[in-house]
Coordinates of C-alpha atoms in Angstrom, one line a residue:
M1 CA -19.0 -131.9 -4.2
K2 CA -19.8 -128.9 -2.0
R3 CA -16.5 -129.3 -0.2
L4 CA -14.7 -129.3 -3.5
C5 CA -16.5 -126.1 -4.6
A6 CA -15.7 -124.4 -1.3
F7 CA -12.0 -125.5 -1.6
I8 CA -11.8 -124.0 -5.1
I9 CA -13.4 -120.7 -4.0
I10 CA -10.9 -120.5 -1.1
I11 CA -7.9 -121.1 -3.4
I12 CA -9.2 -118.5 -6.0
S13 CA -9.9 -115.9 -3.2
S14 CA -6.4 -116.5 -1.7
S15 CA -4.7 -116.0 -5.1
L16 CA -6.6 -112.7 -5.6
F17 CA -6.0 -111.2 -2.2
A18 CA -2.4 -112.5 -1.8
Q19 CA -1.0 -110.3 -4.5
D20 CA -0.4 -107.4 -2.1
N21 CA 1.7 -108.6 0.8
F22 CA 2.6 -105.2 2.3
P23 CA 0.3 -103.7 4.9
L24 CA -1.2 -100.3 4.2
N25 CA -2.3 -97.8 6.8
G26 CA -5.4 -96.3 5.2
V27 CA -7.2 -96.8 1.9
K28 CA -5.2 -98.2 -1.0
E29 CA -5.0 -95.8 -3.9
T30 CA -5.6 -97.4 -7.3
D31 CA -5.5 -95.4 -10.5
Q32 CA -8.2 -96.9 -12.7
V33 CA -8.9 -93.5 -14.4
Y34 CA -8.2 -93.0 -18.1
H35 CA -5.9 -90.1 -19.0
A36 CA -5.9 -88.7 -22.5
F37 CA -3.4 -86.3 -24.0
I38 CA -4.9 -84.7 -27.1
N39 CA -3.7 -82.4 -29.9
V40 CA -0.1 -83.3 -29.1
D41 CA 2.8 -84.4 -31.4
I42 CA 4.0 -87.8 -30.3
M43 CA 7.4 -89.2 -31.0
I44 CA 6.5 -92.9 -30.6
N45 CA 10.1 -93.8 -31.0
Y46 CA 13.4 -92.3 -32.1
K47 CA 12.4 -92.2 -35.8
D48 CA 8.6 -92.0 -36.1
Q49 CA 6.3 -89.2 -35.1
I50 CA 2.5 -88.7 -35.2
N51 CA 1.4 -85.1 -35.3
N52 CA -1.8 -83.8 -33.7
A53 CA -2.4 -87.2 -32.0
T54 CA -3.9 -88.6 -28.9
L55 CA -2.2 -90.8 -26.2
L56 CA -4.5 -92.7 -23.9
I57 CA -3.3 -94.4 -20.7
K58 CA -4.8 -96.1 -17.7
G59 CA -2.8 -96.7 -14.6
S60 CA 0.8 -97.7 -15.8
E61 CA -0.3 -99.0 -19.2
I62 CA -0.6 -97.3 -22.6
I63 CA -4.0 -98.1 -23.9
D64 CA -3.8 -96.5 -27.3
V65 CA -2.0 -94.0 -29.4
G66 CA -2.8 -92.4 -32.7
Q67 CA -4.9 -89.7 -34.5
K68 CA -8.2 -91.6 -34.1
V69 CA -8.4 -92.8 -30.5
K70 CA -11.8 -93.4 -28.9
L71 CA -11.9 -92.0 -25.4
P72 CA -13.9 -93.9 -22.7
K73 CA -16.5 -92.1 -20.6
G74 CA -15.0 -90.3 -17.6
T75 CA -11.5 -89.8 -19.3
I76 CA -9.4 -87.0 -17.9
I77 CA -8.4 -84.9 -20.9
Y78 CA -5.2 -82.9 -21.2
D79 CA -5.1 -80.5 -24.2
Y80 CA -1.3 -80.3 -24.9
E81 CA -1.5 -78.4 -28.2
G82 CA 1.9 -77.0 -29.1
L83 CA 3.7 -79.6 -26.9
T84 CA 5.5 -82.9 -27.8
I85 CA 5.6 -86.3 -26.1
C86 CA 8.5 -88.8 -26.4
P87 CA 9.6 -91.9 -24.4
S88 CA 11.3 -91.3 -21.1
F89 CA 15.1 -91.9 -21.1
I90 CA 16.7 -95.1 -19.7
E91 CA 19.9 -95.0 -17.7
I92 CA 21.6 -98.3 -18.4
Y93 CA 24.6 -98.0 -16.1
N94 CA 24.4 -96.6 -12.5
T95 CA 26.1 -97.4 -9.3
Q96 CA 24.6 -94.7 -7.0
F97 CA 21.5 -96.5 -5.9
Q98 CA 23.5 -99.4 -4.3
N99 CA 24.1 -99.9 -0.6
S100 CA 27.4 -101.8 -1.0
V101 CA 27.3 -103.8 2.2
H102 CA 28.3 -107.3 1.3
D103 CA 28.9 -110.3 3.6
N104 CA 31.2 -113.1 2.6
S105 CA 30.7 -116.6 3.8
E106 CA 32.5 -119.9 3.6
I107 CA 30.4 -121.0 0.6
N108 CA 31.6 -118.1 -1.5
S109 CA 34.2 -118.3 -4.2
W110 CA 37.9 -118.6 -3.2
N111 CA 38.4 -115.0 -4.4
N112 CA 36.3 -112.1 -3.1
S113 CA 36.5 -110.4 -6.5
I114 CA 34.2 -113.1 -7.8
N115 CA 30.8 -112.0 -6.5
S116 CA 28.5 -113.8 -9.0
E117 CA 25.9 -114.3 -6.2
Y118 CA 25.6 -110.5 -5.7
N119 CA 22.1 -109.4 -6.6
A120 CA 21.7 -105.6 -6.9
V121 CA 18.0 -105.8 -6.1
N122 CA 18.9 -106.8 -2.5
Y123 CA 21.0 -103.7 -2.0
L124 CA 18.8 -101.2 -3.8
T125 CA 18.2 -97.9 -2.1
L126 CA 15.7 -95.4 -3.4
E127 CA 16.8 -92.0 -2.1
P128 CA 14.1 -89.4 -2.9
E129 CA 16.5 -86.6 -3.6
L130 CA 18.7 -88.7 -6.0
S131 CA 15.6 -90.1 -7.7
S132 CA 14.2 -86.6 -8.3
M133 CA 17.5 -85.5 -9.9
F134 CA 17.2 -88.3 -12.5
I135 CA 13.5 -87.7 -13.0
N136 CA 14.2 -84.0 -13.7
E137 CA 16.8 -85.0 -16.3
G138 CA 14.1 -87.1 -18.1
F139 CA 15.0 -90.6 -17.0
G140 CA 12.1 -93.0 -16.4
A141 CA 14.1 -96.2 -15.7
I142 CA 17.5 -97.0 -14.2
N143 CA 19.7 -100.1 -14.3
A144 CA 21.5 -100.2 -11.0
L145 CA 24.6 -102.4 -10.5
S146 CA 27.8 -102.8 -8.6
N147 CA 31.2 -102.5 -10.3
N148 CA 33.5 -102.9 -7.3
D149 CA 34.9 -106.3 -8.2
I150 CA 35.7 -108.3 -11.4
I151 CA 32.4 -110.2 -11.4
N152 CA 29.6 -108.2 -9.7
G153 CA 26.6 -110.4 -9.9
T154 CA 23.3 -109.1 -11.4
S155 CA 21.9 -105.6 -11.9
V156 CA 18.3 -104.5 -11.1
L157 CA 16.1 -102.4 -13.4
F158 CA 13.8 -100.0 -11.6
F159 CA 11.7 -96.9 -11.9
P160 CA 13.0 -93.8 -10.1
S161 CA 9.6 -92.9 -8.7
H162 CA 8.7 -92.0 -5.2
K163 CA 6.9 -95.3 -4.6
N164 CA 8.1 -98.1 -2.4
I165 CA 10.9 -100.3 -3.7
H166 CA 8.6 -103.3 -4.2
E167 CA 6.4 -101.2 -6.5
S168 CA 9.3 -99.7 -8.5
I169 CA 11.2 -102.8 -9.8
L170 CA 10.8 -103.8 -13.5
R171 CA 13.5 -106.6 -13.6
T172 CA 15.1 -108.1 -10.5
R173 CA 17.9 -109.5 -12.6
S174 CA 18.4 -107.4 -15.7
A175 CA 22.0 -108.1 -16.6
M176 CA 25.3 -109.5 -15.3
S177 CA 28.0 -107.0 -14.3
F178 CA 31.7 -107.5 -15.0
S179 CA 34.6 -105.2 -14.8
L180 CA 38.3 -105.3 -15.9
H181 CA 39.2 -102.8 -13.1
R182 CA 38.6 -103.3 -9.4
N183 CA 37.5 -100.4 -7.2
K184 CA 39.2 -102.1 -4.2
T185 CA 42.8 -102.5 -3.3
G186 CA 44.8 -104.9 -1.1
E187 CA 44.1 -108.3 -2.5
Y188 CA 44.4 -110.2 -5.8
P189 CA 44.0 -109.1 -8.5
N190 CA 45.7 -105.7 -8.3
S191 CA 46.6 -105.5 -12.0
L192 CA 44.8 -105.5 -15.3
M193 CA 46.5 -108.7 -16.2
G194 CA 45.3 -110.4 -13.0
A195 CA 41.8 -109.1 -13.6
I196 CA 41.7 -110.6 -17.1
A197 CA 43.2 -113.9 -15.9
L198 CA 40.6 -114.1 -13.0
L199 CA 37.7 -113.5 -15.4
R200 CA 38.9 -116.1 -17.9
Q201 CA 39.5 -118.6 -15.1
T202 CA 36.0 -118.1 -13.8
Y203 CA 34.5 -118.9 -17.1
Y204 CA 36.5 -122.2 -17.2
D205 CA 35.7 -123.0 -13.6
A206 CA 32.0 -122.4 -14.3
E207 CA 32.1 -124.8 -17.2
W208 CA 33.8 -127.5 -15.0
Y209 CA 31.3 -126.8 -12.2
S210 CA 28.3 -127.5 -14.4
Q211 CA 29.7 -131.0 -15.1
Q212 CA 30.2 -132.1 -11.5
Q213 CA 28.0 -132.7 -8.5
N214 CA 30.4 -133.2 -5.5
H215 CA 31.3 -129.6 -4.8
Y216 CA 29.1 -126.5 -4.1
D217 CA 30.3 -123.0 -4.8
I218 CA 27.6 -120.3 -4.6
S219 CA 29.5 -117.9 -6.9
L220 CA 29.9 -120.5 -9.7
E221 CA 26.3 -121.7 -9.1
S222 CA 25.1 -118.1 -9.5
F223 CA 27.3 -117.5 -12.5
N224 CA 25.8 -120.5 -14.4
A225 CA 22.3 -119.6 -13.3
N226 CA 22.6 -116.1 -14.8
K227 CA 24.6 -116.9 -17.9
N228 CA 21.7 -116.2 -20.2
L229 CA 21.3 -112.6 -19.0
P230 CA 22.8 -109.7 -21.0
K231 CA 26.4 -109.1 -19.9
I232 CA 27.8 -105.6 -19.2
I233 CA 31.6 -105.2 -18.8
N234 CA 33.2 -102.0 -17.5
T235 CA 36.5 -100.7 -19.1
N236 CA 38.5 -97.7 -18.0
D237 CA 40.5 -97.0 -21.2
L238 CA 40.4 -97.4 -24.9
Q239 CA 42.6 -100.5 -25.2
S240 CA 40.4 -102.4 -22.8
I241 CA 37.6 -102.3 -25.3
F242 CA 39.6 -104.7 -27.4
R243 CA 40.7 -106.8 -24.4
A244 CA 37.0 -107.3 -23.5
D245 CA 36.2 -108.1 -27.1
K246 CA 38.9 -110.8 -27.1
I247 CA 37.4 -112.4 -24.0
S248 CA 33.9 -112.3 -25.5
S249 CA 35.2 -114.0 -28.6
E250 CA 37.0 -116.7 -26.6
F251 CA 33.8 -117.6 -24.7
K252 CA 31.3 -116.8 -27.4
E253 CA 29.8 -114.0 -25.5
E254 CA 28.3 -110.7 -26.6
F255 CA 29.5 -108.2 -24.1
I256 CA 27.9 -104.8 -23.7
I257 CA 31.1 -102.7 -23.2
K258 CA 31.0 -99.7 -20.9
T259 CA 33.7 -97.4 -22.4
S260 CA 35.7 -94.4 -21.3
G261 CA 34.5 -92.0 -24.0
S262 CA 37.6 -92.1 -26.1
E263 CA 36.4 -94.4 -28.9
Y264 CA 37.0 -91.7 -31.5
Q265 CA 40.8 -92.4 -31.3
R266 CA 40.3 -95.8 -33.0
I267 CA 36.8 -95.6 -34.3
D268 CA 37.4 -98.0 -37.3
D269 CA 38.9 -100.6 -35.0
V270 CA 36.0 -100.2 -32.6
K271 CA 33.6 -100.7 -35.5
K272 CA 35.3 -104.0 -36.4
T273 CA 34.5 -105.5 -32.9
W274 CA 30.7 -105.3 -33.6
A275 CA 30.3 -104.6 -29.9
R276 CA 27.5 -102.8 -28.3
L277 CA 28.7 -99.9 -26.2
I278 CA 27.7 -97.8 -23.2
V279 CA 29.3 -94.4 -23.6
P280 CA 29.6 -91.7 -20.9
L281 CA 29.1 -88.0 -21.5
N282 CA 31.8 -87.1 -19.1
F283 CA 33.9 -84.5 -21.0
P284 CA 37.3 -83.4 -19.6
E285 CA 37.7 -80.0 -18.2
L286 CA 40.7 -77.8 -19.0
E287 CA 42.1 -75.2 -16.7
I288 CA 43.1 -72.2 -18.7
P289 CA 46.8 -71.4 -18.0
S290 CA 47.4 -68.0 -16.3
G291 CA 50.8 -67.7 -17.9
P292 CA 52.8 -69.0 -20.8
Y293 CA 54.9 -71.4 -18.6
D294 CA 51.7 -72.8 -17.0
A295 CA 50.6 -74.1 -20.4
F296 CA 53.3 -76.8 -20.2
Q297 CA 51.3 -78.7 -17.5
H298 CA 49.0 -79.9 -20.3
S299 CA 50.2 -82.7 -22.6
L300 CA 49.3 -82.8 -26.3
K301 CA 47.3 -85.9 -25.5
D302 CA 45.2 -84.1 -22.9
L303 CA 44.6 -81.1 -25.2
K304 CA 43.6 -83.4 -28.0
H305 CA 41.1 -85.3 -25.8
W306 CA 39.6 -82.1 -24.5
D307 CA 39.1 -81.0 -28.1
M308 CA 37.8 -84.3 -29.5
A309 CA 35.7 -85.8 -26.7
P310 CA 32.5 -83.9 -27.6
F311 CA 32.7 -85.4 -31.1
N312 CA 32.8 -89.0 -29.8
A313 CA 29.0 -89.6 -29.9
V314 CA 28.5 -88.2 -33.4
M315 CA 31.5 -90.2 -34.8
L316 CA 30.0 -93.4 -33.3
S317 CA 26.6 -92.6 -34.9
E318 CA 28.2 -92.0 -38.3
K319 CA 29.8 -95.4 -38.1
N320 CA 26.5 -97.0 -37.1
I321 CA 27.9 -98.4 -33.9
P322 CA 25.1 -99.2 -31.5
F323 CA 25.6 -97.4 -28.2
S324 CA 23.7 -96.2 -25.1
L325 CA 24.6 -93.0 -23.3
T326 CA 25.1 -92.9 -19.6
S327 CA 25.5 -90.3 -16.9
D328 CA 28.0 -92.5 -15.1
G329 CA 31.1 -90.6 -14.2
L330 CA 29.4 -87.2 -13.8
E331 CA 29.9 -85.5 -10.4
D332 CA 26.4 -84.0 -10.7
I333 CA 23.6 -85.6 -12.8
S334 CA 22.4 -82.1 -13.7
L335 CA 25.4 -81.9 -15.9
F336 CA 24.1 -84.6 -18.2
S337 CA 21.7 -82.4 -20.2
N338 CA 24.4 -79.7 -20.5
N339 CA 27.0 -82.3 -21.9
L340 CA 24.3 -83.7 -24.2
N341 CA 23.8 -80.2 -25.6
I342 CA 27.5 -79.9 -26.1
A343 CA 27.6 -83.2 -28.1
I344 CA 24.6 -82.0 -30.2
D345 CA 26.4 -78.7 -30.9
H346 CA 29.3 -80.8 -32.2
G347 CA 27.0 -82.6 -34.7
F348 CA 25.2 -85.3 -32.7
L349 CA 21.7 -85.5 -34.2
A350 CA 18.7 -85.3 -31.8
K351 CA 17.1 -88.4 -33.2
D352 CA 20.3 -90.3 -32.6
A353 CA 20.5 -89.0 -29.1
L354 CA 17.0 -90.2 -28.4
K355 CA 17.8 -93.5 -29.9
S356 CA 20.8 -93.9 -27.5
L357 CA 18.6 -93.0 -24.5
T358 CA 15.6 -95.1 -25.3
Y359 CA 15.8 -97.8 -28.1
H360 CA 19.4 -99.0 -27.5
P361 CA 19.3 -99.4 -23.7
A362 CA 15.9 -101.1 -23.9
N363 CA 17.1 -103.4 -26.7
F364 CA 20.4 -104.2 -24.9
L365 CA 18.5 -105.3 -21.8
N366 CA 15.9 -107.2 -23.7
I367 CA 13.0 -105.0 -22.4
Y368 CA 12.0 -103.1 -25.6
D369 CA 8.7 -104.9 -25.5
E370 CA 7.9 -103.0 -22.2
I371 CA 9.7 -99.6 -22.4
G372 CA 11.7 -97.5 -24.8
S373 CA 8.9 -96.4 -27.1
I374 CA 5.3 -95.3 -27.0
S375 CA 2.9 -98.0 -28.2
K376 CA -0.2 -99.9 -27.1
G377 CA 0.4 -102.3 -24.1
K378 CA 3.7 -100.8 -23.0
I379 CA 4.4 -99.1 -19.7
A380 CA 3.4 -95.4 -19.6
N381 CA 6.9 -93.9 -19.4
F382 CA 7.1 -90.7 -21.4
L383 CA 8.1 -87.0 -21.3
V384 CA 6.0 -84.0 -22.2
F385 CA 8.2 -81.1 -23.5
S386 CA 8.1 -77.9 -25.3
G387 CA 10.4 -76.7 -28.1
D388 CA 12.5 -78.9 -30.4
L389 CA 13.9 -82.1 -29.0
F390 CA 17.3 -81.2 -27.4
G391 CA 17.1 -77.8 -29.1
S392 CA 18.0 -74.5 -27.5
D393 CA 14.3 -74.1 -26.5
F394 CA 13.9 -77.7 -25.2
I395 CA 12.2 -77.8 -21.8
I396 CA 10.9 -80.9 -20.1
C397 CA 7.6 -80.0 -18.5
Q398 CA 6.5 -83.4 -17.2
N399 CA 8.0 -86.9 -16.7
W400 CA 5.3 -89.6 -16.5
I401 CA 6.7 -92.8 -14.9
Q402 CA 4.4 -95.8 -14.6
G403 CA 1.5 -93.6 -15.4
Q404 CA 2.4 -91.2 -12.5
K405 CA 3.0 -87.5 -13.3
H406 CA 6.1 -85.7 -12.1
I407 CA 6.1 -82.0 -12.8
I408 CA 9.5 -80.7 -13.9
N409 CA 8.5 -77.2 -15.2
N410 CA 5.2 -75.4 -15.1
L411 CA 3.3 -75.7 -18.4
Q412 CA 2.2 -72.1 -17.9
A413 CA 5.6 -70.7 -17.2
L414 CA 7.0 -68.3 -19.8
N415 CA 10.0 -69.6 -21.6
I416 CA 12.5 -66.7 -21.6
K417 CA 15.5 -68.7 -22.9
G418 CA 17.0 -67.2 -26.0
N419 CA 19.0 -64.3 -27.5
Y420 CA 17.9 -60.7 -26.9
Y421 CA 19.3 -57.2 -27.3
L422 CA 19.7 -54.7 -24.5
F423 CA 19.6 -51.1 -25.4
F424 CA 21.7 -48.9 -23.1
N425 CA 22.9 -45.4 -23.7
N426 CA 22.0 -45.7 -27.4
K427 CA 24.1 -48.9 -27.6
K428 CA 22.8 -52.2 -28.8
L429 CA 24.2 -55.1 -26.6
P430 CA 23.6 -58.8 -27.3
V431 CA 22.2 -60.7 -24.3
E432 CA 21.6 -64.5 -23.9
F433 CA 19.3 -65.9 -21.2
Y434 CA 19.8 -69.3 -19.7
V435 CA 17.4 -71.0 -17.3

C-alpha cells in the first residue's frame, strides 16, 4: 500500500513539474497579480459597450468585466477615466513570420505544389522588430501561413509578443492554406487552369487514399488529417473568387476566400456565393501625370479602381457580406491604419471595422471562445485608446497581449492632432497637425 501511495505521489509530482520543459537561467517570473482598469469605457465587442466600467485580469486571463466588479486584496489599479478599451485586432492572413525553408523527401506527393504536410508552426520566426510593428498597429494575434504553392499545409495562430515562441502560440494548426496562384515558377502548374486541376485532383486523390491501405503518401495523409480545419484559399483577381466558390461547392467545402480588394465590381454576385472573405486594405497608388500626353499611360480600368477601391469595405458591409480585413500586400504595416482611415472616410463604419478585425477573424478560425471580445474567461488581449474609435483623434496608448502591457503612446502625452489656425501678418491660415 505504501509503495502504491509513493508511486501515485511521484506521478502527480512529475505531471506538475513537467509542464515547463524549457530551462530558465534565473528565477521564473509568474504574473499572479490582479490588474484592474477602473472608470473606463469598455467595448466588450464590436456592438456592445459598458461605460464607466471595470476590467479585472490576472495573468493572461480576464477575470471579470462590468460596472460592479469586486477587486481582490492587493489588486493593482489603473484609473483610466476618459479612455476606452476594446479587443485587440486579429491578423488572419500573414506570410511574413515564416522561414520558408522546406525539404522534400521521397514520401512526399508526386508534385511539389502539394505541401499538405507543411505546418507553419515549424517555420515560425518571431522577429522582435516585425512583432513590434504589428503590436503598434493594435494587433494582438496573427495567423501565419505559407502561400507559395497550391496546397500549403496548415497555418499557426500566435501572439506577437516578445516572449519565446513556445509561450506565444495559441493554435499550432489553425487552418489549411490553399492558393490558386503559385509564387514559384519552373514546374507544373504554371497556369491558373493547371492550379485548379491540381487542387481538384488532390481532393479526389485524398478520397481514394482514405479508402486504401497499401500506399503511403505524407501529403495525402496530412490532407485528410487536417480536413476538418477552416480552409483559407488565396485568389489574386476578382474572377477567381467565383472559381474558388465552384471548387468549394464541388467538394462541399466552405472556403474562406482571400480576395484582391476589387469585390465592389461584382458585389451582388459576390453576395450570392455566401462566402466568407479576407479583404486587403492595399489601395492602388496613382502617379499624377506631368503633362497631358502622360495621362494616356493610365487606362480607364486603372483610374476606376483607384477611385473605387476605398469604397470596397463599406460596400461589402452594406451587403452584409462577412469579411476580415488583412494587412497582407502592404509594403509597410504602418500603412494599415492610414488605409483604414481612408476606408472610414469613404463611409466604412467604425463598428464594422472593429467587427472585421475582431469578431470575424476569430469566428472564421473557430477561436471566438478565446479571443475577439472582452468577457470573463477569455485571454486578456485588449487595447487602451483615447478619442473615438478610428476617429481623427484615435490614439492607441497600450496594447495588452496575454495580459502583458505594451506601451504604444504615453498616456500623459498631449494629443496635438487636429485643425488649428496660424495668424501671420494679420492673416488667418488653416493648419492641420498629424502625428
